[in-house]
Amino acid sequence: QLSESGGGSVQAGGSLTLSCAVSGSGFPEDWFCMGWFRQTPGKEREAVATIDSHGDTYAADSVKGRFVSSRGNGENIFSLHMNGLKPEDTGMYYCAVRLKGLCFRNDYDRPQTYHVWGHGTQVTVSS
């Protein structure tokens, strides 16, 4: 199971760090792709950033230089560090994991390739 936390309300230019905790057995610690997605009403779920078991990361153009995905040392806790937040970053943020597969540039942003999803945490950025 995946469980997100850390969402909230912040003014434009502010920062938030989201966390995603992995629980349960069977998590392939050396073969996975962890993704962060966001969604707003009426829009499709959008990939934001990813990190895989090799430490490779990808980020959407809209958040490059502002958002960084990371993994806690020795723990199955993943973080999305968000800086320079903008009102357009508002949305429900989800973590999702692709089991037994790495992240690749040409498919990290395809939500249908992820197997397990969290319930989401809301981020609201006011201008």
JSON list of N, CA and C in Angstrom, two decimals, residues 40-114:
[
{"chain": "A", "resi": 40, "resn": "THR", "atom": "N", "xyz": [-6.34, 17.65, -11.48]},
{"chain": "A", "resi": 40, "resn": "THR", "atom": "CA", "xyz": [-7.32, 18.66, -11.12]},
{"chain": "A", "resi": 40, "resn": "THR", "atom": "C", "xyz": [-8.63, 18.30, -11.78]},
{"chain": "A", "resi": 41, "resn": "PRO", "atom": "N", "xyz": [-9.74, 18.75, -11.23]},
{"chain": "A", "resi": 41, "resn": "PRO", "atom": "CA", "xyz": [-11.05, 18.39, -11.80]},
{"chain": "A", "resi": 41, "resn": "PRO", "atom": "C", "xyz": [-11.13, 18.70, -13.29]},
{"chain": "A", "resi": 42, "resn": "GLY", "atom": "N", "xyz": [-11.58, 17.74, -14.05]},
{"chain": "A", "resi": 42, "resn": "GLY", "atom": "CA", "xyz": [-11.78, 17.93, -15.48]},
{"chain": "A", "resi": 42, "resn": "GLY", "atom": "C", "xyz": [-10.54, 17.71, -16.32]},
{"chain": "A", "resi": 43, "resn": "LYS", "atom": "N", "xyz": [-9.44, 17.41, -15.67]},
{"chain": "A", "resi": 43, "resn": "LYS", "atom": "CA", "xyz": [-8.19, 17.18, -16.41]},
{"chain": "A", "resi": 43, "resn": "LYS", "atom": "C", "xyz": [-7.68, 15.77, -16.18]},
{"chain": "A", "resi": 44, "resn": "GLU", "atom": "N", "xyz": [-6.86, 15.33, -17.11]},
{"chain": "A", "resi": 44, "resn": "GLU", "atom": "CA", "xyz": [-6.26, 14.00, -16.96]},
{"chain": "A", "resi": 44, "resn": "GLU", "atom": "C", "xyz": [-5.15, 14.04, -15.92]},
{"chain": "A", "resi": 45, "resn": "ARG", "atom": "N", "xyz": [-4.90, 12.87, -15.38]},
{"chain": "A", "resi": 45, "resn": "ARG", "atom": "CA", "xyz": [-3.82, 12.75, -14.41]},
{"chain": "A", "resi": 45, "resn": "ARG", "atom": "C", "xyz": [-2.49, 13.01, -15.11]},
{"chain": "A", "resi": 46, "resn": "GLU", "atom": "N", "xyz": [-1.67, 13.86, -14.52]},
{"chain": "A", "resi": 46, "resn": "GLU", "atom": "CA", "xyz": [-0.42, 14.31, -15.14]},
{"chain": "A", "resi": 46, "resn": "GLU", "atom": "C", "xyz": [0.77, 13.83, -14.33]},
{"chain": "A", "resi": 47, "resn": "ALA", "atom": "N", "xyz": [1.76, 13.25, -15.01]},
{"chain": "A", "resi": 47, "resn": "ALA", "atom": "CA", "xyz": [2.99, 12.86, -14.31]},
{"chain": "A", "resi": 47, "resn": "ALA", "atom": "C", "xyz": [3.79, 14.10, -13.94]},
{"chain": "A", "resi": 48, "resn": "VAL", "atom": "N", "xyz": [4.31, 14.11, -12.75]},
{"chain": "A", "resi": 48, "resn": "VAL", "atom": "CA", "xyz": [5.07, 15.25, -12.24]},
{"chain": "A", "resi": 48, "resn": "VAL", "atom": "C", "xyz": [6.55, 14.90, -12.14]},
{"chain": "A", "resi": 49, "resn": "ALA", "atom": "N", "xyz": [6.86, 13.83, -11.45]},
{"chain": "A", "resi": 49, "resn": "ALA", "atom": "CA", "xyz": [8.26, 13.44, -11.26]},
{"chain": "A", "resi": 49, "resn": "ALA", "atom": "C", "xyz": [8.33, 11.98, -10.88]},
{"chain": "A", "resi": 50, "resn": "THR", "atom": "N", "xyz": [9.47, 11.36, -11.16]},
{"chain": "A", "resi": 50, "resn": "THR", "atom": "CA", "xyz": [9.65, 9.95, -10.83]},
{"chain": "A", "resi": 50, "resn": "THR", "atom": "C", "xyz": [11.06, 9.72, -10.31]},
{"chain": "A", "resi": 51, "resn": "ILE", "atom": "N", "xyz": [11.20, 8.58, -9.63]},
{"chain": "A", "resi": 51, "resn": "ILE", "atom": "CA", "xyz": [12.51, 8.08, -9.24]},
{"chain": "A", "resi": 51, "resn": "ILE", "atom": "C", "xyz": [12.42, 6.57, -9.25]},
{"chain": "A", "resi": 52, "resn": "ASP", "atom": "N", "xyz": [13.49, 5.90, -9.70]},
{"chain": "A", "resi": 52, "resn": "ASP", "atom": "CA", "xyz": [13.44, 4.44, -9.72]},
{"chain": "A", "resi": 52, "resn": "ASP", "atom": "C", "xyz": [14.53, 3.86, -8.83]},
{"chain": "A", "resi": 53, "resn": "SER", "atom": "N", "xyz": [14.58, 2.53, -8.81]},
{"chain": "A", "resi": 53, "resn": "SER", "atom": "CA", "xyz": [15.48, 1.84, -7.90]},
{"chain": "A", "resi": 53, "resn": "SER", "atom": "C", "xyz": [16.94, 2.05, -8.26]},
{"chain": "A", "resi": 54, "resn": "HIS", "atom": "N", "xyz": [17.21, 2.55, -9.46]},
{"chain": "A", "resi": 54, "resn": "HIS", "atom": "CA", "xyz": [18.59, 2.89, -9.85]},
{"chain": "A", "resi": 54, "resn": "HIS", "atom": "C", "xyz": [18.94, 4.32, -9.47]},
{"chain": "A", "resi": 55, "resn": "GLY", "atom": "N", "xyz": [17.94, 5.05, -8.96]},
{"chain": "A", "resi": 55, "resn": "GLY", "atom": "CA", "xyz": [18.17, 6.44, -8.61]},
{"chain": "A", "resi": 55, "resn": "GLY", "atom": "C", "xyz": [17.97, 7.41, -9.76]},
{"chain": "A", "resi": 56, "resn": "ASP", "atom": "N", "xyz": [17.55, 6.91, -10.90]},
{"chain": "A", "resi": 56, "resn": "ASP", "atom": "CA", "xyz": [17.29, 7.79, -12.04]},
{"chain": "A", "resi": 56, "resn": "ASP", "atom": "C", "xyz": [15.98, 8.55, -11.81]},
{"chain": "A", "resi": 57, "resn": "THR", "atom": "N", "xyz": [15.99, 9.80, -12.18]},
{"chain": "A", "resi": 57, "resn": "THR", "atom": "CA", "xyz": [14.81, 10.64, -11.97]},
{"chain": "A", "resi": 57, "resn": "THR", "atom": "C", "xyz": [14.38, 11.32, -13.27]},
{"chain": "A", "resi": 58, "resn": "TYR", "atom": "N", "xyz": [13.11, 11.56, -13.36]},
{"chain": "A", "resi": 58, "resn": "TYR", "atom": "CA", "xyz": [12.55, 12.34, -14.46]},
{"chain": "A", "resi": 58, "resn": "TYR", "atom": "C", "xyz": [11.58, 13.36, -13.87]},
{"chain": "A", "resi": 59, "resn": "ALA", "atom": "N", "xyz": [11.43, 14.46, -14.56]},
{"chain": "A", "resi": 59, "resn": "ALA", "atom": "CA", "xyz": [10.48, 15.48, -14.12]},
{"chain": "A", "resi": 59, "resn": "ALA", "atom": "C", "xyz": [9.82, 16.10, -15.34]},
{"chain": "A", "resi": 60, "resn": "ALA", "atom": "N", "xyz": [8.56, 16.44, -15.18]},
{"chain": "A", "resi": 60, "resn": "ALA", "atom": "CA", "xyz": [7.85, 17.11, -16.26]},
{"chain": "A", "resi": 60, "resn": "ALA", "atom": "C", "xyz": [8.46, 18.49, -16.50]},
{"chain": "A", "resi": 61, "resn": "ASP", "atom": "N", "xyz": [8.37, 18.95, -17.73]},
{"chain": "A", "resi": 61, "resn": "ASP", "atom": "CA", "xyz": [8.95, 20.26, -18.06]},
{"chain": "A", "resi": 61, "resn": "ASP", "atom": "C", "xyz": [8.37, 21.37, -17.19]},
{"chain": "A", "resi": 62, "resn": "SER", "atom": "N", "xyz": [7.10, 21.22, -16.82]},
{"chain": "A", "resi": 62, "resn": "SER", "atom": "CA", "xyz": [6.44, 22.27, -16.05]},
{"chain": "A", "resi": 62, "resn": "SER", "atom": "C", "xyz": [6.98, 22.42, -14.63]},
{"chain": "A", "resi": 63, "resn": "VAL", "atom": "N", "xyz": [7.72, 21.41, -14.16]},
{"chain": "A", "resi": 63, "resn": "VAL", "atom": "CA", "xyz": [8.22, 21.47, -12.77]},
{"chain": "A", "resi": 63, "resn": "VAL", "atom": "C", "xyz": [9.72, 21.34, -12.68]},
{"chain": "A", "resi": 64, "resn": "LYS", "atom": "N", "xyz": [10.40, 21.18, -13.80]},
{"chain": "A", "resi": 64, "resn": "LYS", "atom": "CA", "xyz": [11.86, 21.05, -13.77]},
{"chain": "A", "resi": 64, "resn": "LYS", "atom": "C", "xyz": [12.49, 22.27, -13.12]},
{"chain": "A", "resi": 65, "resn": "GLY", "atom": "N", "xyz": [13.44, 21.98, -12.27]},
{"chain": "A", "resi": 65, "resn": "GLY", "atom": "CA", "xyz": [14.11, 23.05, -11.55]},
{"chain": "A", "resi": 65, "resn": "GLY", "atom": "C", "xyz": [13.38, 23.49, -10.29]},
{"chain": "A", "resi": 66, "resn": "ARG", "atom": "N", "xyz": [12.16, 22.99, -10.10]},
{"chain": "A", "resi": 66, "resn": "ARG", "atom": "CA", "xyz": [11.38, 23.35, -8.91]},
{"chain": "A", "resi": 66, "resn": "ARG", "atom": "C", "xyz": [11.04, 22.14, -8.05]},
{"chain": "A", "resi": 67, "resn": "PHE", "atom": "N", "xyz": [10.76, 21.01, -8.68]},
{"chain": "A", "resi": 67, "resn": "PHE", "atom": "CA", "xyz": [10.36, 19.81, -7.95]},
{"chain": "A", "resi": 67, "resn": "PHE", "atom": "C", "xyz": [11.48, 18.78, -8.04]},
{"chain": "A", "resi": 68, "resn": "VAL", "atom": "N", "xyz": [11.71, 18.08, -6.95]},
{"chain": "A", "resi": 68, "resn": "VAL", "atom": "CA", "xyz": [12.72, 17.02, -6.92]},
{"chain": "A", "resi": 68, "resn": "VAL", "atom": "C", "xyz": [12.14, 15.81, -6.20]},
{"chain": "A", "resi": 69, "resn": "SER", "atom": "N", "xyz": [12.26, 14.65, -6.81]},
{"chain": "A", "resi": 69, "resn": "SER", "atom": "CA", "xyz": [11.83, 13.41, -6.16]},
{"chain": "A", "resi": 69, "resn": "SER", "atom": "C", "xyz": [13.03, 12.72, -5.52]},
{"chain": "A", "resi": 70, "resn": "SER", "atom": "N", "xyz": [12.79, 12.11, -4.37]},
{"chain": "A", "resi": 70, "resn": "SER", "atom": "CA", "xyz": [13.88, 11.45, -3.68]},
{"chain": "A", "resi": 70, "resn": "SER", "atom": "C", "xyz": [13.37, 10.24, -2.91]},
{"chain": "A", "resi": 71, "resn": "ARG", "atom": "N", "xyz": [14.32, 9.44, -2.45]},
{"chain": "A", "resi": 71, "resn": "ARG", "atom": "CA", "xyz": [14.00, 8.26, -1.66]},
{"chain": "A", "resi": 71, "resn": "ARG", "atom": "C", "xyz": [14.75, 8.35, -0.34]},
{"chain": "A", "resi": 72, "resn": "GLY", "atom": "N", "xyz": [14.07, 8.01, 0.75]},
{"chain": "A", "resi": 72, "resn": "GLY", "atom": "CA", "xyz": [14.71, 8.01, 2.04]},
{"chain": "A", "resi": 72, "resn": "GLY", "atom": "C", "xyz": [15.75, 6.91, 2.13]},
{"chain": "A", "resi": 73, "resn": "ASN", "atom": "N", "xyz": [16.85, 7.16, 2.81]},
{"chain": "A", "resi": 73, "resn": "ASN", "atom": "CA", "xyz": [17.91, 6.18, 2.94]},
{"chain": "A", "resi": 73, "resn": "ASN", "atom": "C", "xyz": [17.46, 4.99, 3.77]},
{"chain": "A", "resi": 74, "resn": "GLY", "atom": "N", "xyz": [17.48, 3.82, 3.17]},
{"chain": "A", "resi": 74, "resn": "GLY", "atom": "CA", "xyz": [17.19, 2.60, 3.90]},
{"chain": "A", "resi": 74, "resn": "GLY", "atom": "C", "xyz": [15.73, 2.42, 4.27]},
{"chain": "A", "resi": 75, "resn": "GLU", "atom": "N", "xyz": [14.88, 3.31, 3.81]},
{"chain": "A", "resi": 75, "resn": "GLU", "atom": "CA", "xyz": [13.46, 3.18, 4.15]},
{"chain": "A", "resi": 75, "resn": "GLU", "atom": "C", "xyz": [12.62, 3.30, 2.90]},
{"chain": "A", "resi": 76, "resn": "ASN", "atom": "N", "xyz": [11.50, 2.69, 2.94]},
{"chain": "A", "resi": 76, "resn": "ASN", "atom": "CA", "xyz": [10.59, 2.79, 1.80]},
{"chain": "A", "resi": 76, "resn": "ASN", "atom": "C", "xyz": [9.70, 4.01, 1.97]},
{"chain": "A", "resi": 77, "resn": "ILE", "atom": "N", "xyz": [10.34, 5.16, 2.03]},
{"chain": "A", "resi": 77, "resn": "ILE", "atom": "CA", "xyz": [9.62, 6.43, 2.08]},
{"chain": "A", "resi": 77, "resn": "ILE", "atom": "C", "xyz": [10.16, 7.31, 0.96]},
{"chain": "A", "resi": 78, "resn": "PHE", "atom": "N", "xyz": [9.28, 7.84, 0.18]},
{"chain": "A", "resi": 78, "resn": "PHE", "atom": "CA", "xyz": [9.65, 8.65, -0.96]},
{"chain": "A", "resi": 78, "resn": "PHE", "atom": "C", "xyz": [9.11, 10.06, -0.75]},
{"chain": "A", "resi": 79, "resn": "SER", "atom": "N", "xyz": [9.84, 11.01, -1.29]},
{"chain": "A", "resi": 79, "resn": "SER", "atom": "CA", "xyz": [9.45, 12.41, -1.09]},
{"chain": "A", "resi": 79, "resn": "SER", "atom": "C", "xyz": [9.41, 13.16, -2.42]},
{"chain": "A", "resi": 80, "resn": "LEU", "atom": "N", "xyz": [8.55, 14.14, -2.45]},
{"chain": "A", "resi": 80, "resn": "LEU", "atom": "CA", "xyz": [8.52, 15.09, -3.56]},
{"chain": "A", "resi": 80, "resn": "LEU", "atom": "C", "xyz": [8.71, 16.48, -2.95]},
{"chain": "A", "resi": 81, "resn": "HIS", "atom": "N", "xyz": [9.87, 17.06, -3.20]},
{"chain": "A", "resi": 81, "resn": "HIS", "atom": "CA", "xyz": [10.19, 18.38, -2.67]},
{"chain": "A", "resi": 81, "resn": "HIS", "atom": "C", "xyz": [9.76, 19.42, -3.70]},
{"chain": "A", "resi": 82, "resn": "MET", "atom": "N", "xyz": [8.85, 20.28, -3.30]},
{"chain": "A", "resi": 82, "resn": "MET", "atom": "CA", "xyz": [8.28, 21.25, -4.24]},
{"chain": "A", "resi": 82, "resn": "MET", "atom": "C", "xyz": [8.64, 22.66, -3.80]},
{"chain": "A", "resi": 83, "resn": "ASN", "atom": "N", "xyz": [9.35, 23.36, -4.65]},
{"chain": "A", "resi": 83, "resn": "ASN", "atom": "CA", "xyz": [9.76, 24.73, -4.37]},
{"chain": "A", "resi": 83, "resn": "ASN", "atom": "C", "xyz": [9.20, 25.66, -5.44]},
{"chain": "A", "resi": 84, "resn": "GLY", "atom": "N", "xyz": [9.16, 26.94, -5.12]},
{"chain": "A", "resi": 84, "resn": "GLY", "atom": "CA", "xyz": [8.67, 27.90, -6.10]},
{"chain": "A", "resi": 84, "resn": "GLY", "atom": "C", "xyz": [7.27, 27.56, -6.60]},
{"chain": "A", "resi": 85, "resn": "LEU", "atom": "N", "xyz": [6.40, 27.19, -5.69]},
{"chain": "A", "resi": 85, "resn": "LEU", "atom": "CA", "xyz": [5.07, 26.74, -6.09]},
{"chain": "A", "resi": 85, "resn": "LEU", "atom": "C", "xyz": [4.27, 27.84, -6.77]},
{"chain": "A", "resi": 86, "resn": "LYS", "atom": "N", "xyz": [3.49, 27.43, -7.74]},
{"chain": "A", "resi": 86, "resn": "LYS", "atom": "CA", "xyz": [2.65, 28.34, -8.53]},
{"chain": "A", "resi": 86, "resn": "LYS", "atom": "C", "xyz": [1.18, 27.92, -8.39]},
{"chain": "A", "resi": 87, "resn": "PRO", "atom": "N", "xyz": [0.27, 28.82, -8.61]},
{"chain": "A", "resi": 87, "resn": "PRO", "atom": "CA", "xyz": [-1.15, 28.45, -8.53]},
{"chain": "A", "resi": 87, "resn": "PRO", "atom": "C", "xyz": [-1.51, 27.28, -9.44]},
{"chain": "A", "resi": 88, "resn": "GLU", "atom": "N", "xyz": [-0.85, 27.18, -10.57]},
{"chain": "A", "resi": 88, "resn": "GLU", "atom": "CA", "xyz": [-1.14, 26.07, -11.50]},
{"chain": "A", "resi": 88, "resn": "GLU", "atom": "C", "xyz": [-0.62, 24.73, -10.99]},
{"chain": "A", "resi": 89, "resn": "ASP", "atom": "N", "xyz": [0.11, 24.72, -9.90]},
{"chain": "A", "resi": 89, "resn": "ASP", "atom": "CA", "xyz": [0.53, 23.46, -9.28]},
{"chain": "A", "resi": 89, "resn": "ASP", "atom": "C", "xyz": [-0.57, 22.88, -8.39]},
{"chain": "A", "resi": 90, "resn": "THR", "atom": "N", "xyz": [-1.63, 23.61, -8.20]},
{"chain": "A", "resi": 90, "resn": "THR", "atom": "CA", "xyz": [-2.74, 23.14, -7.38]},
{"chain": "A", "resi": 90, "resn": "THR", "atom": "C", "xyz": [-3.33, 21.85, -7.93]},
{"chain": "A", "resi": 91, "resn": "GLY", "atom": "N", "xyz": [-3.60, 20.91, -7.06]},
{"chain": "A", "resi": 91, "resn": "GLY", "atom": "CA", "xyz": [-4.21, 19.67, -7.49]},
{"chain": "A", "resi": 91, "resn": "GLY", "atom": "C", "xyz": [-4.10, 18.59, -6.43]},
{"chain": "A", "resi": 92, "resn": "MET", "atom": "N", "xyz": [-4.67, 17.45, -6.74]},
{"chain": "A", "resi": 92, "resn": "MET", "atom": "CA", "xyz": [-4.53, 16.28, -5.88]},
{"chain": "A", "resi": 92, "resn": "MET", "atom": "C", "xyz": [-3.29, 15.53, -6.35]},
{"chain": "A", "resi": 93, "resn": "TYR", "atom": "N", "xyz": [-2.39, 15.28, -5.44]},
{"chain": "A", "resi": 93, "resn": "TYR", "atom": "CA", "xyz": [-1.14, 14.63, -5.77]},
{"chain": "A", "resi": 93, "resn": "TYR", "atom": "C", "xyz": [-1.16, 13.18, -5.30]},
{"chain": "A", "resi": 94, "resn": "TYR", "atom": "N", "xyz": [-0.74, 12.30, -6.19]},
{"chain": "A", "resi": 94, "resn": "TYR", "atom": "CA", "xyz": [-0.72, 10.87, -5.92]},
{"chain": "A", "resi": 94, "resn": "TYR", "atom": "C", "xyz": [0.69, 10.32, -6.11]},
{"chain": "A", "resi": 95, "resn": "CYS", "atom": "N", "xyz": [1.04, 9.35, -5.29]},
{"chain": "A", "resi": 95, "resn": "CYS", "atom": "CA", "xyz": [2.21, 8.54, -5.60]},
{"chain": "A", "resi": 95, "resn": "CYS", "atom": "C", "xyz": [1.73, 7.20, -6.14]},
{"chain": "A", "resi": 96, "resn": "ALA", "atom": "N", "xyz": [2.54, 6.63, -6.99]},
{"chain": "A", "resi": 96, "resn": "ALA", "atom": "CA", "xyz": [2.19, 5.36, -7.64]},
{"chain": "A", "resi": 96, "resn": "ALA", "atom": "C", "xyz": [3.47, 4.61, -7.92]},
{"chain": "A", "resi": 97, "resn": "VAL", "atom": "N", "xyz": [3.39, 3.31, -7.90]},
{"chain": "A", "resi": 97, "resn": "VAL", "atom": "CA", "xyz": [4.59, 2.52, -8.12]},
{"chain": "A", "resi": 97, "resn": "VAL", "atom": "C", "xyz": [4.39, 1.53, -9.27]},
{"chain": "A", "resi": 98, "resn": "ARG", "atom": "N", "xyz": [5.39, 1.44, -10.07]},
{"chain": "A", "resi": 98, "resn": "ARG", "atom": "CA", "xyz": [5.47, 0.43, -11.12]},
{"chain": "A", "resi": 98, "resn": "ARG", "atom": "C", "xyz": [6.36, -0.68, -10.57]},
{"chain": "A", "resi": 99, "resn": "LEU", "atom": "N", "xyz": [5.79, -1.84, -10.39]},
{"chain": "A", "resi": 99, "resn": "LEU", "atom": "CA", "xyz": [6.51, -2.96, -9.78]},
{"chain": "A", "resi": 99, "resn": "LEU", "atom": "C", "xyz": [7.32, -3.69, -10.83]},
{"chain": "A", "resi": 100, "resn": "LYS", "atom": "N", "xyz": [8.53, -4.07, -10.43]},
{"chain": "A", "resi": 100, "resn": "LYS", "atom": "CA", "xyz": [9.42, -4.84, -11.29]},
{"chain": "A", "resi": 100, "resn": "LYS", "atom": "C", "xyz": [9.60, -4.15, -12.64]},
{"chain": "A", "resi": 101, "resn": "GLY", "atom": "N", "xyz": [9.84, -2.88, -12.58]},
{"chain": "A", "resi": 101, "resn": "GLY", "atom": "CA", "xyz": [10.10, -2.12, -13.79]},
{"chain": "A", "resi": 101, "resn": "GLY", "atom": "C", "xyz": [10.70, -0.78, -13.44]},
{"chain": "A", "resi": 102, "resn": "LEU", "atom": "N", "xyz": [11.61, -0.29, -14.28]},
{"chain": "A", "resi": 102, "resn": "LEU", "atom": "CA", "xyz": [12.25, 0.99, -14.04]},
{"chain": "A", "resi": 102, "resn": "LEU", "atom": "C", "xyz": [11.47, 2.10, -14.74]},
{"chain": "A", "resi": 103, "resn": "CYS", "atom": "N", "xyz": [11.89, 3.34, -14.48]},
{"chain": "A", "resi": 103, "resn": "CYS", "atom": "CA", "xyz": [11.31, 4.48, -15.16]},
{"chain": "A", "resi": 103, "resn": "CYS", "atom": "C", "xyz": [12.10, 4.72, -16.45]},
{"chain": "A", "resi": 104, "resn": "PHE", "atom": "N", "xyz": [11.41, 5.02, -17.50]},
{"chain": "A", "resi": 104, "resn": "PHE", "atom": "CA", "xyz": [12.06, 5.34, -18.77]},
{"chain": "A", "resi": 104, "resn": "PHE", "atom": "C", "xyz": [11.52, 6.65, -19.30]},
{"chain": "A", "resi": 105, "resn": "ARG", "atom": "N", "xyz": [12.34, 7.36, -20.02]},
{"chain": "A", "resi": 105, "resn": "ARG", "atom": "CA", "xyz": [11.97, 8.69, -20.49]},
{"chain": "A", "resi": 105, "resn": "ARG", "atom": "C", "xyz": [10.71, 8.64, -21.35]},
{"chain": "A", "resi": 106, "resn": "ASN", "atom": "N", "xyz": [10.52, 7.57, -22.09]},
{"chain": "A", "resi": 106, "resn": "ASN", "atom": "CA", "xyz": [9.41, 7.55, -23.03]},
{"chain": "A", "resi": 106, "resn": "ASN", "atom": "C", "xyz": [8.13, 6.98, -22.46]},
{"chain": "A", "resi": 107, "resn": "ASP", "atom": "N", "xyz": [8.15, 6.55, -21.18]},
{"chain": "A", "resi": 107, "resn": "ASP", "atom": "CA", "xyz": [6.90, 6.03, -20.64]},
{"chain": "A", "resi": 107, "resn": "ASP", "atom": "C", "xyz": [6.67, 6.32, -19.16]},
{"chain": "A", "resi": 108, "resn": "TYR", "atom": "N", "xyz": [7.53, 7.12, -18.54]},
{"chain": "A", "resi": 108, "resn": "TYR", "atom": "CA", "xyz": [7.34, 7.37, -17.11]},
{"chain": "A", "resi": 108, "resn": "TYR", "atom": "C", "xyz": [6.04, 8.12, -16.84]},
{"chain": "A", "resi": 109, "resn": "ASP", "atom": "N", "xyz": [5.54, 8.79, -17.86]},
{"chain": "A", "resi": 109, "resn": "ASP", "atom": "CA", "xyz": [4.36, 9.63, -17.69]},
{"chain": "A", "resi": 109, "resn": "ASP", "atom": "C", "xyz": [3.05, 8.93, -18.06]},
{"chain": "A", "resi": 110, "resn": "ARG", "atom": "N", "xyz": [3.08, 7.62, -18.20]},
{"chain": "A", "resi": 110, "resn": "ARG", "atom": "CA", "xyz": [1.88, 6.87, -18.57]},
{"chain": "A", "resi": 110, "resn": "ARG", "atom": "C", "xyz": [1.28, 6.24, -17.32]},
{"chain": "A", "resi": 111, "resn": "PRO", "atom": "N", "xyz": [0.21, 6.80, -16.77]},
{"chain": "A", "resi": 111, "resn": "PRO", "atom": "CA", "xyz": [-0.33, 6.28, -15.51]},
{"chain": "A", "resi": 111, "resn": "PRO", "atom": "C", "xyz": [-0.80, 4.84, -15.60]},
{"chain": "A", "resi": 112, "resn": "GLN", "atom": "N", "xyz": [-1.15, 4.37, -16.77]},
{"chain": "A", "resi": 112, "resn": "GLN", "atom": "CA", "xyz": [-1.64, 3.00, -16.90]},
{"chain": "A", "resi": 112, "resn": "GLN", "atom": "C", "xyz": [-0.55, 1.97, -16.69]},
{"chain": "A", "resi": 113, "resn": "THR", "atom": "N", "xyz": [0.70, 2.40, -16.65]},
{"chain": "A", "resi": 113, "resn": "THR", "atom": "CA", "xyz": [1.82, 1.47, -16.45]},
{"chain": "A", "resi": 113, "resn": "THR", "atom": "C", "xyz": [2.19, 1.31, -14.98]},
{"chain": "A", "resi": 114, "resn": "TYR", "atom": "N", "xyz": [1.48, 2.00, -14.10]},
{"chain": "A", "resi": 114, "resn": "TYR", "atom": "CA", "xyz": [1.74, 1.90, -12.67]},
{"chain": "A", "resi": 114, "resn": "TYR", "atom": "C", "xyz": [0.73, 0.97, -12.02]}
]
